[in-house]
PDB file of C-alpha atoms in Angstrom:
ATOM      1  CA  MET V   1      56.791 120.912 112.269  1.00  0.00           C
ATOM      2  CA  THR V   2      56.798 120.448 115.909  1.00  0.00           C
ATOM      3  CA  GLN V   3      60.089 119.355 117.788  1.00  0.00           C
ATOM      4  CA  ALA V   4      58.313 115.951 118.534  1.00  0.00           C
ATOM      5  CA  LEU V   5      57.641 115.184 114.621  1.00  0.00           C
ATOM      6  CA  VAL V   6      60.906 116.167 114.253  1.00  0.00           C
ATOM      7  CA  GLN V   7      62.544 113.600 116.558  1.00  0.00           C
ATOM      8  CA  ILE V   8      60.594 110.985 115.312  1.00  0.00           C
ATOM      9  CA  ARG V   9      61.187 111.424 111.932  1.00  0.00           C
ATOM     10  CA  GLU V  10      65.128 111.941 112.582  1.00  0.00           C
ATOM     11  CA  PHE V  11      65.088 108.483 114.664  1.00  0.00           C
ATOM     12  CA  LEU V  12      62.940 106.858 112.016  1.00  0.00           C
ATOM     13  CA  SER V  13      64.953 108.360 108.998  1.00  0.00           C
ATOM     14  CA  LYS V  14      67.873 105.745 109.545  1.00  0.00           C
ATOM     15  CA  LYS V  15      65.097 102.862 109.456  1.00  0.00           C
ATOM     16  CA  THR V  16      64.467 100.434 106.399  1.00  0.00           C
ATOM     17  CA  VAL V  17      61.236  98.663 105.729  1.00  0.00           C
ATOM     18  CA  GLY V  18      60.598  95.600 103.194  1.00  0.00           C
ATOM     19  CA  ILE V  19      57.217  95.869 101.878  1.00  0.00           C
ATOM     20  CA  ALA V  20      56.042  92.640  99.560  1.00  0.00           C
ATOM     21  CA  GLY V  21      53.388  93.663  97.382  1.00  0.00           C
ATOM     22  CA  ALA V  22      52.036  97.082  96.122  1.00  0.00           C
ATOM     23  CA  GLY V  23      48.659  96.338  96.191  1.00  0.00           C
ATOM     24  CA  GLY V  24      45.536  97.520  98.678  1.00  0.00           C
ATOM     25  CA  LEU V  25      47.973  97.022 101.709  1.00  0.00           C
ATOM     26  CA  GLY V  26      51.363  97.218 100.116  1.00  0.00           C
ATOM     27  CA  SER V  27      50.300 100.855  98.677  1.00  0.00           C
ATOM     28  CA  ASN V  28      48.538 102.470 101.868  1.00  0.00           C
ATOM     29  CA  CYS V  29      50.929 101.010 104.256  1.00  0.00           C
ATOM     30  CA  ALA V  30      53.934 102.427 102.257  1.00  0.00           C
ATOM     31  CA  VAL V  31      52.084 106.134 101.935  1.00  0.00           C
ATOM     32  CA  ALA V  32      51.433 105.936 105.656  1.00  0.00           C
ATOM     33  CA  LEU V  33      55.506 105.142 106.607  1.00  0.00           C
ATOM     34  CA  ALA V  34      56.524 107.445 104.175  1.00  0.00           C
ATOM     35  CA  ARG V  35      54.479 110.273 105.748  1.00  0.00           C
ATOM     36  CA  THR V  36      56.027 109.551 109.326  1.00  0.00           C
ATOM     37  CA  GLY V  37      59.477 109.563 107.927  1.00  0.00           C
ATOM     38  CA  VAL V  38      60.929 106.003 107.506  1.00  0.00           C
ATOM     39  CA  GLY V  39      64.293 106.891 105.790  1.00  0.00           C
ATOM     40  CA  ARG V  40      63.738 103.832 103.100  1.00  0.00           C
ATOM     41  CA  LEU V  41      61.078 101.636 101.689  1.00  0.00           C
ATOM     42  CA  ILE V  42      62.273  98.591  99.506  1.00  0.00           C
ATOM     43  CA  ILE V  43      58.607  97.844  97.572  1.00  0.00           C
ATOM     44  CA  ALA V  44      58.275  94.962  94.961  1.00  0.00           C
ATOM     45  CA  ASP V  45      55.371  93.655  93.154  1.00  0.00           C
ATOM     46  CA  PHE V  46      55.209  92.662  88.887  1.00  0.00           C
ATOM     47  CA  ASP V  47      51.805  94.108  88.554  1.00  0.00           C
ATOM     48  CA  ALA V  48      50.821  97.208  86.221  1.00  0.00           C
ATOM     49  CA  LEU V  49      48.099  99.289  87.670  1.00  0.00           C
ATOM     50  CA  GLU V  50      44.452  98.176  86.407  1.00  0.00           C
ATOM     51  CA  PRO V  51      41.082 100.456  86.779  1.00  0.00           C
ATOM     52  CA  SER V  52      39.498  97.905  89.391  1.00  0.00           C
ATOM     53  CA  ASN V  53      42.788  98.841  91.727  1.00  0.00           C
ATOM     54  CA  LEU V  54      41.369 102.283  92.484  1.00  0.00           C
ATOM     55  CA  ASN V  55      38.869 101.519  94.831  1.00  0.00           C
ATOM     56  CA  ARG V  56      41.320 100.523  97.481  1.00  0.00           C
ATOM     57  CA  GLN V  57      44.932 101.343  95.989  1.00  0.00           C
ATOM     58  CA  TYR V  58      47.194 104.681  96.410  1.00  0.00           C
ATOM     59  CA  TYR V  59      47.115 105.787  92.773  1.00  0.00           C
ATOM     60  CA  PHE V  60      45.566 108.145  90.371  1.00  0.00           C
ATOM     61  CA  ARG V  61      43.639 107.307  87.317  1.00  0.00           C
ATOM     62  CA  GLN V  62      46.443 108.920  85.359  1.00  0.00           C
ATOM     63  CA  GLN V  63      48.818 105.869  86.011  1.00  0.00           C
ATOM     64  CA  LEU V  64      46.732 103.304  84.758  1.00  0.00           C
ATOM     65  CA  GLY V  65      49.008 100.893  82.911  1.00  0.00           C
ATOM     66  CA  ILE V  66      52.333 101.848  84.798  1.00  0.00           C
ATOM     67  CA  PRO V  67      54.068  98.866  86.835  1.00  0.00           C
ATOM     68  CA  LYS V  68      52.813  99.842  90.347  1.00  0.00           C
ATOM     69  CA  VAL V  69      55.963  99.873  92.319  1.00  0.00           C
ATOM     70  CA  LEU V  70      56.866 102.611  89.487  1.00  0.00           C
ATOM     71  CA  ALA V  71      53.884 104.779  90.398  1.00  0.00           C
ATOM     72  CA  LEU V  72      54.309 104.480  94.064  1.00  0.00           C
ATOM     73  CA  LYS V  73      57.795 105.535  94.079  1.00  0.00           C
ATOM     74  CA  GLU V  74      56.140 108.516  92.349  1.00  0.00           C
ATOM     75  CA  ASN V  75      53.300 109.166  94.427  1.00  0.00           C
ATOM     76  CA  ILE V  76      55.625 109.231  97.538  1.00  0.00           C
ATOM     77  CA  ARG V  77      58.455 111.468  95.701  1.00  0.00           C
ATOM     78  CA  ARG V  78      54.982 113.874  95.813  1.00  0.00           C
ATOM     79  CA  ILE V  79      54.954 113.530  99.347  1.00  0.00           C
ATOM     80  CA  ASP V  80      58.159 113.669 100.677  1.00  0.00           C
ATOM     81  CA  PRO V  81      61.097 113.779  98.009  1.00  0.00           C
ATOM     82  CA  PHE V  82      63.755 112.557 100.540  1.00  0.00           C
ATOM     83  CA  ILE V  83      62.169 108.957 101.594  1.00  0.00           C
ATOM     84  CA  GLN V  84      64.563 106.652  99.371  1.00  0.00           C
ATOM     85  CA  VAL V  85      62.153 104.145  97.440  1.00  0.00           C
ATOM     86  CA  ASP V  86      63.724 101.124  96.173  1.00  0.00           C
ATOM     87  CA  ALA V  87      61.088  99.658  93.558  1.00  0.00           C
ATOM     88  CA  PHE V  88      61.232  96.255  92.211  1.00  0.00           C
ATOM     89  CA  THR V  89      58.885  95.055  89.352  1.00  0.00           C
ATOM     90  CA  VAL V  90      59.776  91.402  89.982  1.00  0.00           C
ATOM     91  CA  LYS V  91      57.595  88.186  90.891  1.00  0.00           C
ATOM     92  CA  LEU V  92      58.564  87.382  94.308  1.00  0.00           C
ATOM     93  CA  ASN V  93      59.923  83.834  95.035  1.00  0.00           C
ATOM     94  CA  PRO V  94      62.000  82.804  98.002  1.00  0.00           C
ATOM     95  CA  ASP V  95      65.310  83.699  96.073  1.00  0.00           C
ATOM     96  CA  THR V  96      64.034  87.477  95.024  1.00  0.00           C
ATOM     97  CA  ILE V  97      63.054  87.843  98.602  1.00  0.00           C
ATOM     98  CA  THR V  98      65.534  86.922 100.637  1.00  0.00           C
ATOM     99  CA  GLN V  99      68.066  89.015  98.008  1.00  0.00           C
ATOM    100  CA  LEU V 100      65.683  92.333  97.573  1.00  0.00           C
ATOM    101  CA  TYR V 101      64.777  92.263 101.448  1.00  0.00           C
ATOM    102  CA  LYS V 102      67.728  91.218 103.390  1.00  0.00           C
ATOM    103  CA  ASP V 103      68.565  94.938 104.635  1.00  0.00           C
ATOM    104  CA  CYS V 104      65.206  95.457 105.974  1.00  0.00           C
ATOM    105  CA  ASP V 105      64.332  96.166 110.057  1.00  0.00           C
ATOM    106  CA  VAL V 106      60.900  95.257 109.678  1.00  0.00           C
ATOM    107  CA  LEU V 107      59.333  93.288 106.733  1.00  0.00           C
ATOM    108  CA  ILE V 108      55.755  93.599 105.868  1.00  0.00           C
ATOM    109  CA  GLU V 109      53.307  91.169 103.868  1.00  0.00           C
ATOM    110  CA  ALA V 110      51.018  92.614 101.452  1.00  0.00           C
ATOM    111  CA  PHE V 111      50.363  90.316  98.970  1.00  0.00           C
ATOM    112  CA  ASP V 112      46.734  89.324  97.671  1.00  0.00           C
ATOM    113  CA  LYS V 113      46.837  85.780  97.251  1.00  0.00           C
ATOM    114  CA  ALA V 114      47.129  83.054 100.438  1.00  0.00           C
ATOM    115  CA  GLU V 115      49.800  81.097  98.528  1.00  0.00           C
ATOM    116  CA  MET V 116      52.024  83.891  98.390  1.00  0.00           C
ATOM    117  CA  LYS V 117      51.604  85.502 101.756  1.00  0.00           C
ATOM    118  CA  GLN V 118      51.922  81.672 102.905  1.00  0.00           C
ATOM    119  CA  MET V 119      55.463  81.684 100.575  1.00  0.00           C
ATOM    120  CA  LEU V 120      56.434  85.451 101.972  1.00  0.00           C
ATOM    121  CA  ILE V 121      55.836  84.169 105.809  1.00  0.00           C
ATOM    122  CA  GLU V 122      57.818  80.834 105.467  1.00  0.00           C
ATOM    123  CA  THR V 123      60.738  82.383 103.606  1.00  0.00           C
ATOM    124  CA  ALA V 124      60.735  85.113 105.733  1.00  0.00           C
ATOM    125  CA  LEU V 125      60.551  83.082 109.499  1.00  0.00           C
ATOM    126  CA  SER V 126      63.159  80.619 107.797  1.00  0.00           C
ATOM    127  CA  HIS V 127      65.818  83.308 106.910  1.00  0.00           C
ATOM    128  CA  TRP V 128      65.149  85.656 109.606  1.00  0.00           C
ATOM    129  CA  PRO V 129      63.641  84.045 112.636  1.00  0.00           C
ATOM    130  CA  ASP V 130      64.058  87.214 114.771  1.00  0.00           C
ATOM    131  CA  ARG V 131      63.324  90.059 112.418  1.00  0.00           C
ATOM    132  CA  PRO V 132      59.710  91.366 112.892  1.00  0.00           C
ATOM    133  CA  LEU V 133      57.188  90.256 110.142  1.00  0.00           C
ATOM    134  CA  ILE V 134      53.761  91.923 109.636  1.00  0.00           C
ATOM    135  CA  ALA V 135      51.441  90.275 107.664  1.00  0.00           C
ATOM    136  CA  ALA V 136      47.035  90.607 106.895  1.00  0.00           C
ATOM    137  CA  SER V 137      44.518  87.916 106.531  1.00  0.00           C
ATOM    138  CA  GLY V 138      40.775  88.419 106.281  1.00  0.00           C
ATOM    139  CA  LEU V 139      39.856  91.854 105.020  1.00  0.00           C
ATOM    140  CA  ALA V 140      37.456  92.029 102.831  1.00  0.00           C
ATOM    141  CA  GLY V 141      33.835  93.318 102.684  1.00  0.00           C
ATOM    142  CA  TRP V 142      32.751  96.461 104.417  1.00  0.00           C
ATOM    143  CA  GLY V 143      31.886  96.626 108.599  1.00  0.00           C
ATOM    144  CA  LYS V 144      32.881  94.167 111.197  1.00  0.00           C
ATOM    145  CA  THR V 145      35.643  96.621 112.497  1.00  0.00           C
ATOM    146  CA  GLU V 146      35.494  95.295 115.873  1.00  0.00           C
ATOM    147  CA  ASP V 147      36.331  91.723 114.400  1.00  0.00           C
ATOM    148  CA  ILE V 148      39.781  93.249 113.223  1.00  0.00           C
ATOM    149  CA  THR V 149      42.378  91.853 115.778  1.00  0.00           C
ATOM    150  CA  ILE V 150      46.025  90.867 115.619  1.00  0.00           C
ATOM    151  CA  LYS V 151      47.459  87.619 116.820  1.00  0.00           C
ATOM    152  CA  ARG V 152      51.347  88.109 117.985  1.00  0.00           C
ATOM    153  CA  PHE V 153      53.599  85.095 117.530  1.00  0.00           C
ATOM    154  CA  GLY V 154      56.922  86.370 118.792  1.00  0.00           C
ATOM    155  CA  ASN V 155      57.895  88.813 116.151  1.00  0.00           C
ATOM    156  CA  PHE V 156      55.501  87.827 113.878  1.00  0.00           C
ATOM    157  CA  VAL V 157      52.233  89.619 113.958  1.00  0.00           C
ATOM    158  CA  LEU V 158      49.318  89.041 111.947  1.00  0.00           C
ATOM    159  CA  ALA V 159      46.176  91.243 111.735  1.00  0.00           C
ATOM    160  CA  GLY V 160      43.021  90.858 110.133  1.00  0.00           C
ATOM    161  CA  ASP V 161      39.638  89.120 110.896  1.00  0.00           C
ATOM    162  CA  ASP V 162      40.773  85.772 109.869  1.00  0.00           C
ATOM    163  CA  ILE V 163      37.493  84.796 108.201  1.00  0.00           C
ATOM    164  CA  SER V 164      36.913  87.164 105.352  1.00  0.00           C
ATOM    165  CA  GLU V 165      38.360  86.364 102.188  1.00  0.00           C
ATOM    166  CA  THR V 166      38.168  87.835  98.829  1.00  0.00           C
ATOM    167  CA  HIS V 167      36.284  86.156  96.235  1.00  0.00           C
ATOM    168  CA  GLU V 168      33.698  86.960  93.484  1.00  0.00           C
ATOM    169  CA  TRP V 169      30.744  88.706  95.680  1.00  0.00           C
ATOM    170  CA  ASN V 170      33.193  89.840  98.781  1.00  0.00           C
ATOM    171  CA  PRO V 171      35.151  91.923  97.130  1.00  0.00           C
ATOM    172  CA  PRO V 172      38.067  94.241  98.874  1.00  0.00           C
ATOM    173  CA  LEU V 173      36.986  97.604  99.445  1.00  0.00           C
ATOM    174  CA  GLY V 174      39.227 100.804 100.504  1.00  0.00           C
ATOM    175  CA  PRO V 175      37.998 101.359 104.475  1.00  0.00           C
ATOM    176  CA  ARG V 176      38.458  97.986 105.497  1.00  0.00           C
ATOM    177  CA  VAL V 177      41.901  97.359 103.299  1.00  0.00           C
ATOM    178  CA  SER V 178      43.479 100.786 104.678  1.00  0.00           C
ATOM    179  CA  ILE V 179      42.277 100.010 108.202  1.00  0.00           C
ATOM    180  CA  LEU V 180      44.556  97.031 107.823  1.00  0.00           C
ATOM    181  CA  ALA V 181      47.190  99.161 105.976  1.00  0.00           C
ATOM    182  CA  GLY V 182      47.389 101.135 108.829  1.00  0.00           C
ATOM    183  CA  MET V 183      47.451  98.622 111.406  1.00  0.00           C
ATOM    184  CA  GLN V 184      50.686  97.222 109.699  1.00  0.00           C
ATOM    185  CA  ALA V 185      52.420 100.408 109.246  1.00  0.00           C
ATOM    186  CA  ASN V 186      51.160 101.140 113.113  1.00  0.00           C
ATOM    187  CA  LEU V 187      52.319  97.799 114.111  1.00  0.00           C
ATOM    188  CA  ALA V 188      55.987  98.493 111.963  1.00  0.00           C
ATOM    189  CA  LEU V 189      55.981 101.980 114.131  1.00  0.00           C
ATOM    190  CA  GLU V 190      56.145  99.561 117.219  1.00  0.00           C
ATOM    191  CA  PHE V 191      58.969  97.790 116.494  1.00  0.00           C
ATOM    192  CA  LEU V 192      61.106 100.669 114.614  1.00  0.00           C
ATOM    193  CA  LEU V 193      60.372 103.152 117.770  1.00  0.00           C
ATOM    194  CA  ASN V 194      61.231 100.602 120.337  1.00  0.00           C
ATOM    195  CA  GLY V 195      63.934 102.462 122.177  1.00  0.00           C
ATOM    196  CA  PHE V 196      63.109 105.793 120.962  1.00  0.00           C
ATOM    197  CA  GLN V 197      62.380 108.312 123.855  1.00  0.00           C
ATOM    198  CA  PHE V 198      61.450 112.290 123.493  1.00  0.00           C
ATOM    199  CA  LYS V 199      64.541 114.571 124.051  1.00  0.00           C
ATOM    200  CA  LYS V 200      62.657 117.384 125.592  1.00  0.00           C
ATOM    201  CA  SER V 201      64.493 120.921 126.292  1.00  0.00           C
TER     202      SER V 201
ATOM    203  CA  MET O   1      50.922  62.807 124.377  1.00  0.00           C
ATOM    204  CA  LYS O   2      50.023  66.472 125.850  1.00  0.00           C
ATOM    205  CA  ILE O   3      50.885  69.490 123.283  1.00  0.00           C
ATOM    206  CA  THR O   4      50.238  73.052 123.257  1.00  0.00           C
ATOM    207  CA  LEU O   5      47.982  73.765 120.288  1.00  0.00           C
ATOM    208  CA  ASN O   6      47.409  77.480 119.632  1.00  0.00           C
ATOM    209  CA  HIS O   7      48.043  77.914 123.190  1.00  0.00           C
ATOM    210  CA  ARG O   8      45.353  75.680 123.995  1.00  0.00           C
ATOM    211  CA  GLU O   9      46.239  72.038 125.607  1.00  0.00           C
ATOM    212  CA  GLU O  10      45.205  68.828 123.515  1.00  0.00           C
ATOM    213  CA  THR O  11      45.839  65.645 124.392  1.00  0.00           C
ATOM    214  CA  PHE O  12      46.511  62.462 121.661  1.00  0.00           C
ATOM    215  CA  ASP O  13      46.532  58.938 121.950  1.00  0.00           C
ATOM    216  CA  ALA O  14      49.948  58.583 120.243  1.00  0.00           C
ATOM    217  CA  GLU O  15      53.350  58.721 121.864  1.00  0.00           C
ATOM    218  CA  THR O  16      54.156  61.097 118.562  1.00  0.00           C
ATOM    219  CA  LEU O  17      52.731  62.467 115.544  1.00  0.00           C
ATOM    220  CA  THR O  18      53.930  64.563 112.344  1.00  0.00           C
ATOM    221  CA  VAL O  19      52.605  68.080 112.163  1.00  0.00           C
ATOM    222  CA  ALA O  20      50.871  66.925 109.036  1.00  0.00           C
ATOM    223  CA  GLU O  21      48.679  64.531 111.211  1.00  0.00           C
ATOM    224  CA  ILE O  22      48.078  66.765 113.676  1.00  0.00           C
ATOM    225  CA  ILE O  23      46.405  68.986 110.997  1.00  0.00           C
ATOM    226  CA  ARG O  24      44.475  66.148 109.672  1.00  0.00           C
ATOM    227  CA  LEU O  25      43.505  64.876 113.242  1.00  0.00           C
ATOM    228  CA  LYS O  26      42.399  68.553 114.169  1.00  0.00           C
ATOM    229  CA  LYS O  27      40.391  69.201 110.819  1.00  0.00           C
ATOM    230  CA  PHE O  28      42.296  72.081 109.687  1.00  0.00           C
ATOM    231  CA  THR O  29      40.537  73.025 106.546  1.00  0.00           C
ATOM    232  CA  PHE O  30      42.108  76.165 105.387  1.00  0.00           C
ATOM    233  CA  ARG O  31      44.499  75.585 102.109  1.00  0.00           C
ATOM    234  CA  MET O  32      47.055  77.710 103.346  1.00  0.00           C
ATOM    235  CA  LEU O  33      48.624  77.141 106.678  1.00  0.00           C
ATOM    236  CA  VAL O  34      51.917  78.466 108.193  1.00  0.00           C
ATOM    237  CA  THR O  35      52.902  75.834 111.128  1.00  0.00           C
ATOM    238  CA  LYS O  36      55.630  76.522 113.520  1.00  0.00           C
ATOM    239  CA  LEU O  37      56.849  74.215 115.979  1.00  0.00           C
ATOM    240  CA  ASN O  38      58.502  75.312 119.477  1.00  0.00           C
ATOM    241  CA  GLY O  39      58.722  78.915 117.598  1.00  0.00           C
ATOM    242  CA  GLN O  40      60.508  77.193 114.458  1.00  0.00           C
ATOM    243  CA  VAL O  41      58.475  77.620 111.234  1.00  0.00           C
ATOM    244  CA  ILE O  42      58.083  74.073 109.659  1.00  0.00           C
ATOM    245  CA  LYS O  43      57.616  74.382 106.038  1.00  0.00           C
ATOM    246  CA  VAL O  44      54.784  72.797 103.955  1.00  0.00           C
ATOM    247  CA  ASP O  45      57.213  70.126 102.671  1.00  0.00           C
ATOM    248  CA  GLU O  46      58.731  69.325 105.938  1.00  0.00           C
ATOM    249  CA  ARG O  47      55.235  68.978 107.696  1.00  0.00           C
ATOM    250  CA  ASP O  48      55.071  64.846 107.162  1.00  0.00           C
ATOM    251  CA  LYS O  49      58.575  64.565 108.498  1.00  0.00           C
ATOM    252  CA  VAL O  50      58.675  66.581 111.437  1.00  0.00           C
ATOM    253  CA  TYR O  51      57.532  64.909 114.397  1.00  0.00           C
ATOM    254  CA  VAL O  52      55.610  66.661 117.544  1.00  0.00           C
ATOM    255  CA  LYS O  53      56.188  64.826 120.869  1.00  0.00           C
ATOM    256  CA  ASP O  54      55.062  65.671 124.454  1.00  0.00           C
ATOM    257  CA  GLY O  55      55.473  69.189 125.906  1.00  0.00           C
ATOM    258  CA  ASP O  56      55.753  70.566 122.346  1.00  0.00           C
ATOM    259  CA  ASN O  57      54.188  74.098 121.369  1.00  0.00           C
ATOM    260  CA  LEU O  58      52.516  73.796 117.822  1.00  0.00           C
ATOM    261  CA  GLU O  59      50.835  76.936 115.925  1.00  0.00           C
ATOM    262  CA  VAL O  60      49.033  76.010 113.093  1.00  0.00           C
ATOM    263  CA  ILE O  61      48.248  80.147 111.316  1.00  0.00           C
ATOM    264  CA  HIS O  62      45.652  79.708 108.542  1.00  0.00           C
ATOM    265  CA  LEU O  63      45.922  82.542 105.966  1.00  0.00           C
ATOM    266  CA  ILE O  64      43.154  83.678 103.454  1.00  0.00           C
ATOM    267  CA  SER O  65      43.355  85.603 100.231  1.00  0.00           C
ATOM    268  CA  GLY O  66      42.785  89.553 100.292  1.00  0.00           C
ATOM    269  CA  GLY O  67      45.130  92.560  99.981  1.00  0.00           C
TER     270      GLY O  67
END
């Protein structure tokens, strides 16, 4: 590994990211952050893996029926066994959110349903007004890559095209969901690597 | 009163309005919204109790399903 990567990983190894939801956004974002070397991930989701999830979520066919967070923990272990993954099979509500995610440096909203997104954002912004929060909204369908933007409200950042809602005839597809998950991970790095500098010898 | 609504200046024919009233007046039709007044989150059940006054900065952020 190059010195640059070693130094980035060393810095990130002391960081914790919370991810609320382990579907298309959460699973892809978690893997991106694990590959970059974030030391600890706290992930919660109550769903088990279904066949329809495999079009965009970072899982494998053999894992069908398994709780997503356990499957994700295993997938990350196979990429890097030194990343700590705290996996919780729970339905998130304001109480469980404030308990599980109290120690995070950055929190990522990775739910599917708009009402869950709203609940998490309200809870997080009222409990931790200064902690970076990264959410996504508007990612269904394909193409329209240039429509994807981010909006900043202080340390709360919202990524997406703001309009492409999922419904029966506008499903979420792998590429666009992965772009958003990657943007969320990249925004998280922006906060996590704040103050980081390479030591060049 | 004159306020900043989603980074734009808006004028209303009233001394003060609740967050909920502004949402209705401005016809924000998305079902799921997060509102912030002067940087502080205003929860759904507080929107009809919290008043916006001249010079305030209100942000209304809509959320749609998918993930």
